[in-house]
């Protein structure tokens, strides 16, 4: 007779067996990004910067500085001219995203696969169009107040805006312990906003609060997307005694209280 195996409590967790991830997303490429990236680099944080390749001016980072300034971070699309995507005719909205990708890719020399909706405007048609022009995830401006991973990568809602109780969320995040499922703190905003209301002091306090911790994975938006895609492709046996990681990325599981590493391309006994 077939042996009946007891059920196991299994959750995918984050790289190196961590249970917490932090990512940040800033829009428009304003000159204040210089000060912001310096701050993030100092504290080991990684961010995504959503840029409009068709805008320029004294208040914007010149394209010639993109590669050096945003090294270690992600460059993503924000539409060539920052258009409202729901009012723009769909073929032209697609062109805004695709041509922004094209220009940014010539500068960065890597595939630009992320997007932030200008003004946060999105609908079903726009979200459905984005994968056809190479976009894998798209960020909204709808704060959830939660530490959840997205159910819909093309409607990725952040935890909070930088002026929406950032330090309170940061404190709650670092204090969470005894976790079984991973948490994500996702912060968004514009660097120029930090010029107001003692924003720079607040942001540095936040970086000190959350930075330099062994239990947090500091990641760009695309790094989180790629890892979670790898996790979603894990193939388990019916008895959950083995799992095949068919991706090129090492993955980690929480299995009945233990942390298990799944090497890329291998079958692991659980």
Short mmCIF file of N, CA and C in Angstrom, two decimals, residues 43-161:
data_model
loop_
_atom_site.label_atom_id
_atom_site.label_comp_id
_atom_site.label_asym_id
_atom_site.label_seq_id
_atom_site.Cartn_x
_atom_site.Cartn_y
_atom_site.Cartn_z
N UNK A 43 23.45 53.54 2.95
CA UNK A 43 22.79 52.60 3.87
C UNK A 43 22.48 51.25 3.23
N UNK A 44 22.93 51.04 2.00
CA UNK A 44 22.77 49.73 1.37
C UNK A 44 21.38 49.43 0.85
N UNK A 45 20.59 50.46 0.55
CA UNK A 45 19.24 50.26 0.02
C UNK A 45 19.29 50.27 -1.51
N UNK A 46 18.36 49.54 -2.11
CA UNK A 46 18.28 49.48 -3.57
C UNK A 46 16.91 49.97 -4.02
N UNK A 47 16.89 50.82 -5.03
CA UNK A 47 15.66 51.46 -5.48
C UNK A 47 15.49 51.31 -6.99
N UNK A 48 14.27 51.56 -7.43
CA UNK A 48 13.93 51.63 -8.85
C UNK A 48 13.61 53.09 -9.18
N UNK A 49 14.21 53.59 -10.26
CA UNK A 49 13.98 54.96 -10.68
C UNK A 49 13.28 54.94 -12.03
N UNK A 50 12.08 55.50 -12.05
CA UNK A 50 11.21 55.48 -13.23
C UNK A 50 11.39 56.79 -13.99
N UNK A 51 11.92 56.69 -15.22
CA UNK A 51 12.40 57.86 -15.94
C UNK A 51 11.62 58.11 -17.23
N UNK A 52 11.52 59.40 -17.57
CA UNK A 52 10.87 59.84 -18.82
C UNK A 52 11.95 60.29 -19.78
N UNK A 53 12.22 59.49 -20.82
CA UNK A 53 13.34 59.79 -21.72
C UNK A 53 13.10 61.02 -22.58
N UNK A 54 11.86 61.49 -22.67
CA UNK A 54 11.56 62.63 -23.52
C UNK A 54 11.51 63.96 -22.80
N UNK A 55 11.83 63.98 -21.51
CA UNK A 55 11.83 65.22 -20.75
C UNK A 55 13.25 65.61 -20.40
N UNK A 56 13.51 66.88 -20.31
CA UNK A 56 14.84 67.37 -19.97
C UNK A 56 14.69 68.76 -19.38
N UNK A 57 15.77 69.27 -18.85
CA UNK A 57 15.76 70.61 -18.27
C UNK A 57 16.71 70.68 -17.10
N UNK A 58 16.86 71.88 -16.56
CA UNK A 58 17.81 72.10 -15.47
C UNK A 58 17.43 71.34 -14.21
N UNK A 59 16.14 70.99 -14.10
CA UNK A 59 15.68 70.29 -12.90
C UNK A 59 15.72 68.77 -13.06
N UNK A 60 16.25 68.27 -14.19
CA UNK A 60 16.26 66.83 -14.47
C UNK A 60 17.69 66.31 -14.58
N UNK A 61 17.86 65.04 -14.22
CA UNK A 61 19.14 64.38 -14.41
C UNK A 61 19.39 64.20 -15.91
N UNK A 62 20.52 64.65 -16.45
CA UNK A 62 20.78 64.45 -17.88
C UNK A 62 21.00 62.96 -18.17
N UNK A 63 20.59 62.54 -19.36
CA UNK A 63 20.70 61.13 -19.72
C UNK A 63 22.14 60.64 -19.67
N UNK A 64 23.08 61.51 -19.92
CA UNK A 64 24.49 61.11 -19.90
C UNK A 64 24.95 60.68 -18.51
N UNK A 65 24.18 61.02 -17.49
CA UNK A 65 24.54 60.67 -16.11
C UNK A 65 23.79 59.45 -15.58
N UNK A 66 22.84 58.93 -16.36
CA UNK A 66 21.99 57.85 -15.86
C UNK A 66 22.79 56.65 -15.37
N UNK A 67 23.68 56.15 -16.20
CA UNK A 67 24.37 54.89 -15.90
C UNK A 67 25.18 55.00 -14.61
N UNK A 68 25.95 56.06 -14.47
CA UNK A 68 26.79 56.22 -13.29
C UNK A 68 25.94 56.50 -12.04
N UNK A 69 24.96 57.38 -12.17
CA UNK A 69 24.18 57.78 -11.00
C UNK A 69 23.35 56.63 -10.46
N UNK A 70 22.71 55.87 -11.35
CA UNK A 70 21.78 54.83 -10.91
C UNK A 70 22.42 53.45 -10.84
N UNK A 71 23.76 53.39 -10.86
CA UNK A 71 24.45 52.10 -10.73
C UNK A 71 24.05 51.43 -9.42
N UNK A 72 23.74 50.14 -9.50
CA UNK A 72 23.30 49.41 -8.32
C UNK A 72 21.82 49.50 -8.07
N UNK A 73 21.13 50.33 -8.84
CA UNK A 73 19.68 50.48 -8.75
C UNK A 73 19.08 50.06 -10.10
N UNK A 74 17.77 50.16 -10.21
CA UNK A 74 17.09 49.79 -11.45
C UNK A 74 16.57 51.04 -12.15
N UNK A 75 16.75 51.09 -13.46
CA UNK A 75 16.09 52.11 -14.28
C UNK A 75 14.87 51.47 -14.93
N UNK A 76 13.72 52.10 -14.78
CA UNK A 76 12.47 51.60 -15.34
C UNK A 76 11.79 52.71 -16.13
N UNK A 77 10.77 52.34 -16.88
CA UNK A 77 10.07 53.28 -17.76
C UNK A 77 8.96 54.02 -17.01
N UNK A 78 8.73 55.25 -17.45
CA UNK A 78 7.64 56.06 -16.90
C UNK A 78 6.92 56.80 -18.03
N UNK A 79 7.10 56.28 -19.28
CA UNK A 79 6.52 56.93 -20.45
C UNK A 79 7.43 58.03 -20.97
N UNK A 80 7.60 58.11 -22.28
CA UNK A 80 8.51 59.09 -22.87
C UNK A 80 8.21 60.50 -22.36
N UNK A 81 6.93 60.89 -22.41
CA UNK A 81 6.54 62.25 -22.05
C UNK A 81 5.63 62.30 -20.83
N UNK A 82 5.65 61.22 -20.01
CA UNK A 82 4.84 61.18 -18.78
C UNK A 82 3.36 61.38 -19.10
N UNK A 83 2.80 60.56 -20.00
CA UNK A 83 1.41 60.77 -20.39
C UNK A 83 0.43 60.09 -19.43
N UNK A 84 -0.77 60.63 -19.33
CA UNK A 84 -1.85 59.90 -18.67
C UNK A 84 -2.26 58.74 -19.56
N UNK A 85 -1.97 57.52 -19.13
CA UNK A 85 -2.10 56.37 -20.02
C UNK A 85 -3.55 56.00 -20.33
N UNK A 86 -4.50 56.39 -19.48
CA UNK A 86 -5.89 56.02 -19.74
C UNK A 86 -6.56 56.96 -20.73
N UNK A 87 -6.10 58.19 -20.84
CA UNK A 87 -6.68 59.13 -21.79
C UNK A 87 -5.97 59.10 -23.14
N UNK A 88 -4.72 58.64 -23.15
CA UNK A 88 -3.98 58.52 -24.40
C UNK A 88 -4.54 57.35 -25.21
N UNK A 89 -4.80 57.51 -26.51
CA UNK A 89 -5.23 56.36 -27.33
C UNK A 89 -4.29 55.18 -27.13
N UNK A 90 -4.86 54.00 -27.00
CA UNK A 90 -4.07 52.83 -26.60
C UNK A 90 -2.83 52.58 -27.46
N UNK A 91 -2.92 52.69 -28.81
CA UNK A 91 -1.70 52.49 -29.60
C UNK A 91 -0.60 53.50 -29.25
N UNK A 92 -1.01 54.72 -28.92
CA UNK A 92 -0.03 55.75 -28.57
C UNK A 92 0.50 55.56 -27.16
N UNK A 93 -0.34 55.04 -26.27
CA UNK A 93 0.13 54.69 -24.92
C UNK A 93 1.17 53.58 -25.00
N UNK A 94 0.92 52.60 -25.89
CA UNK A 94 1.89 51.53 -26.10
C UNK A 94 3.21 52.10 -26.62
N UNK A 95 3.10 53.06 -27.53
CA UNK A 95 4.30 53.68 -28.10
C UNK A 95 5.08 54.44 -27.02
N UNK A 96 4.37 55.10 -26.12
CA UNK A 96 5.04 55.83 -25.03
C UNK A 96 5.88 54.89 -24.17
N UNK A 97 5.34 53.73 -23.88
CA UNK A 97 6.07 52.77 -23.05
C UNK A 97 7.22 52.13 -23.82
N UNK A 98 6.95 51.73 -25.06
CA UNK A 98 7.96 51.03 -25.85
C UNK A 98 9.13 51.94 -26.21
N UNK A 99 8.84 53.16 -26.65
CA UNK A 99 9.92 54.05 -27.04
C UNK A 99 10.73 54.53 -25.84
N UNK A 100 10.09 54.63 -24.69
CA UNK A 100 10.84 54.94 -23.48
C UNK A 100 11.79 53.80 -23.16
N UNK A 101 11.30 52.57 -23.25
CA UNK A 101 12.17 51.40 -23.06
C UNK A 101 13.35 51.46 -24.02
N UNK A 102 13.07 51.71 -25.29
CA UNK A 102 14.11 51.67 -26.31
C UNK A 102 15.23 52.67 -25.97
N UNK A 103 14.87 53.89 -25.65
CA UNK A 103 15.88 54.90 -25.33
C UNK A 103 16.65 54.54 -24.07
N UNK A 104 15.94 54.13 -23.04
CA UNK A 104 16.60 53.78 -21.78
C UNK A 104 17.52 52.58 -21.95
N UNK A 105 17.13 51.64 -22.78
CA UNK A 105 17.96 50.46 -23.01
C UNK A 105 19.23 50.80 -23.77
N UNK A 106 19.16 51.74 -24.69
CA UNK A 106 20.38 52.17 -25.39
C UNK A 106 21.37 52.79 -24.41
N UNK A 107 20.84 53.42 -23.37
CA UNK A 107 21.71 54.04 -22.37
C UNK A 107 22.25 53.02 -21.38
N UNK A 108 21.40 52.12 -20.92
CA UNK A 108 21.77 51.20 -19.84
C UNK A 108 22.42 49.92 -20.33
N UNK A 109 22.10 49.51 -21.57
CA UNK A 109 22.58 48.25 -22.13
C UNK A 109 22.03 47.04 -21.39
N UNK A 110 20.82 47.17 -20.83
CA UNK A 110 20.11 46.01 -20.30
C UNK A 110 18.62 46.16 -20.57
N UNK A 111 17.88 45.03 -20.58
CA UNK A 111 16.43 45.13 -20.84
C UNK A 111 15.72 45.91 -19.74
N UNK A 112 14.99 46.94 -20.11
CA UNK A 112 14.19 47.72 -19.17
C UNK A 112 12.79 47.11 -19.16
N UNK A 113 12.41 46.51 -18.05
CA UNK A 113 11.19 45.72 -18.00
C UNK A 113 10.15 46.23 -17.01
N UNK A 114 10.50 47.27 -16.26
CA UNK A 114 9.57 47.82 -15.27
C UNK A 114 8.90 49.08 -15.74
N UNK A 115 7.80 49.44 -15.09
CA UNK A 115 7.02 50.62 -15.48
C UNK A 115 6.31 51.17 -14.25
N UNK A 116 6.19 52.48 -14.20
CA UNK A 116 5.33 53.14 -13.21
C UNK A 116 4.32 53.98 -13.97
N UNK A 117 3.05 53.80 -13.66
CA UNK A 117 1.99 54.54 -14.37
C UNK A 117 2.11 56.03 -14.08
N UNK A 118 2.28 56.88 -15.11
CA UNK A 118 2.27 58.32 -14.87
C UNK A 118 0.96 58.75 -14.23
N UNK A 119 1.05 59.55 -13.19
CA UNK A 119 -0.11 59.99 -12.40
C UNK A 119 -0.85 58.81 -11.76
N UNK A 120 -0.31 57.62 -11.88
CA UNK A 120 -0.99 56.44 -11.35
C UNK A 120 -2.13 55.95 -12.21
N UNK A 121 -2.35 56.58 -13.37
CA UNK A 121 -3.53 56.26 -14.19
C UNK A 121 -3.36 54.90 -14.88
N UNK A 122 -4.33 54.02 -14.66
CA UNK A 122 -4.32 52.72 -15.33
C UNK A 122 -5.74 52.20 -15.46
N UNK A 123 -5.92 51.28 -16.38
CA UNK A 123 -7.19 50.56 -16.51
C UNK A 123 -6.87 49.18 -17.08
N UNK A 124 -7.90 48.38 -17.29
CA UNK A 124 -7.68 47.01 -17.75
C UNK A 124 -6.98 46.96 -19.11
N UNK A 125 -7.36 47.85 -20.01
CA UNK A 125 -6.79 47.84 -21.36
C UNK A 125 -5.30 48.20 -21.32
N UNK A 126 -4.94 49.21 -20.55
CA UNK A 126 -3.54 49.61 -20.47
C UNK A 126 -2.71 48.51 -19.82
N UNK A 127 -3.21 47.95 -18.73
CA UNK A 127 -2.46 46.89 -18.05
C UNK A 127 -2.27 45.67 -18.96
N UNK A 128 -3.30 45.34 -19.73
CA UNK A 128 -3.21 44.18 -20.63
C UNK A 128 -2.26 44.44 -21.78
N UNK A 129 -2.09 45.70 -22.16
CA UNK A 129 -1.21 46.05 -23.28
C UNK A 129 0.27 45.97 -22.92
N UNK A 130 0.62 46.26 -21.68
CA UNK A 130 2.03 46.43 -21.30
C UNK A 130 2.92 45.22 -21.57
N UNK A 131 2.48 43.98 -21.29
CA UNK A 131 3.36 42.85 -21.59
C UNK A 131 3.74 42.75 -23.07
N UNK A 132 2.86 43.21 -23.96
CA UNK A 132 3.14 43.15 -25.40
C UNK A 132 4.29 44.07 -25.79
N UNK A 133 4.59 45.08 -24.97
CA UNK A 133 5.72 45.96 -25.26
C UNK A 133 6.87 45.72 -24.28
N UNK A 134 6.88 44.54 -23.67
CA UNK A 134 8.03 44.11 -22.88
C UNK A 134 8.02 44.49 -21.42
N UNK A 135 6.91 45.02 -20.91
CA UNK A 135 6.82 45.41 -19.51
C UNK A 135 6.34 44.22 -18.69
N UNK A 136 7.03 43.93 -17.59
CA UNK A 136 6.69 42.78 -16.76
C UNK A 136 5.96 43.15 -15.48
N UNK A 137 6.17 44.36 -14.99
CA UNK A 137 5.42 44.81 -13.81
C UNK A 137 5.15 46.31 -13.97
N UNK A 138 4.14 46.80 -13.28
CA UNK A 138 3.81 48.22 -13.34
C UNK A 138 3.29 48.67 -11.98
N UNK A 139 3.85 49.76 -11.48
CA UNK A 139 3.50 50.26 -10.15
C UNK A 139 2.39 51.31 -10.21
N UNK A 140 1.45 51.19 -9.29
CA UNK A 140 0.38 52.17 -9.14
C UNK A 140 0.78 53.21 -8.09
N UNK A 141 -0.17 54.04 -7.68
CA UNK A 141 0.06 54.97 -6.56
C UNK A 141 -0.96 54.72 -5.45
N UNK A 142 -1.51 53.52 -5.42
CA UNK A 142 -2.54 53.18 -4.43
C UNK A 142 -1.88 52.56 -3.20
N UNK A 143 -1.68 53.35 -2.16
CA UNK A 143 -1.06 52.83 -0.93
C UNK A 143 -1.98 51.81 -0.26
N UNK A 144 -1.40 50.67 0.11
CA UNK A 144 -2.19 49.64 0.78
C UNK A 144 -2.05 49.68 2.30
N UNK A 145 -0.94 50.23 2.79
CA UNK A 145 -0.67 50.17 4.22
C UNK A 145 -0.31 48.77 4.69
N UNK A 146 -0.04 47.88 3.75
CA UNK A 146 0.24 46.48 4.09
C UNK A 146 1.61 46.07 3.58
N UNK A 147 2.10 44.95 4.10
CA UNK A 147 3.41 44.43 3.71
C UNK A 147 3.24 43.21 2.81
N UNK A 148 2.36 43.33 1.84
CA UNK A 148 2.03 42.22 0.96
C UNK A 148 2.80 42.27 -0.35
N UNK A 149 3.05 41.08 -0.93
CA UNK A 149 3.53 41.00 -2.30
C UNK A 149 2.32 41.11 -3.23
N UNK A 150 2.52 41.59 -4.46
CA UNK A 150 1.36 41.84 -5.33
C UNK A 150 0.71 40.55 -5.81
N UNK A 151 -0.61 40.60 -5.95
CA UNK A 151 -1.35 39.53 -6.60
C UNK A 151 -1.34 39.72 -8.11
N UNK A 152 -1.22 40.97 -8.53
CA UNK A 152 -1.20 41.32 -9.96
C UNK A 152 0.02 42.21 -10.19
N UNK A 153 1.03 41.67 -10.87
CA UNK A 153 2.27 42.42 -11.07
C UNK A 153 2.06 43.65 -11.95
N UNK A 154 1.01 43.69 -12.75
CA UNK A 154 0.73 44.85 -13.59
C UNK A 154 -0.13 45.89 -12.88
N UNK A 155 -0.47 45.60 -11.64
CA UNK A 155 -1.15 46.56 -10.75
C UNK A 155 -0.48 46.43 -9.38
N UNK A 156 0.81 46.75 -9.34
CA UNK A 156 1.59 46.57 -8.12
C UNK A 156 1.38 47.77 -7.21
N UNK A 157 0.59 47.58 -6.17
CA UNK A 157 0.29 48.66 -5.22
C UNK A 157 1.38 48.74 -4.16
N UNK A 158 1.91 49.93 -3.89
CA UNK A 158 2.94 50.08 -2.86
C UNK A 158 2.35 50.07 -1.45
N UNK A 159 3.23 49.94 -0.48
CA UNK A 159 2.80 50.04 0.93
C UNK A 159 2.43 51.47 1.26
N UNK A 160 3.34 52.41 0.94
CA UNK A 160 3.08 53.80 1.34
C UNK A 160 3.92 54.77 0.53
N UNK A 161 3.40 55.98 0.41
CA UNK A 161 4.14 57.12 -0.12
C UNK A 161 5.08 57.62 0.97
#
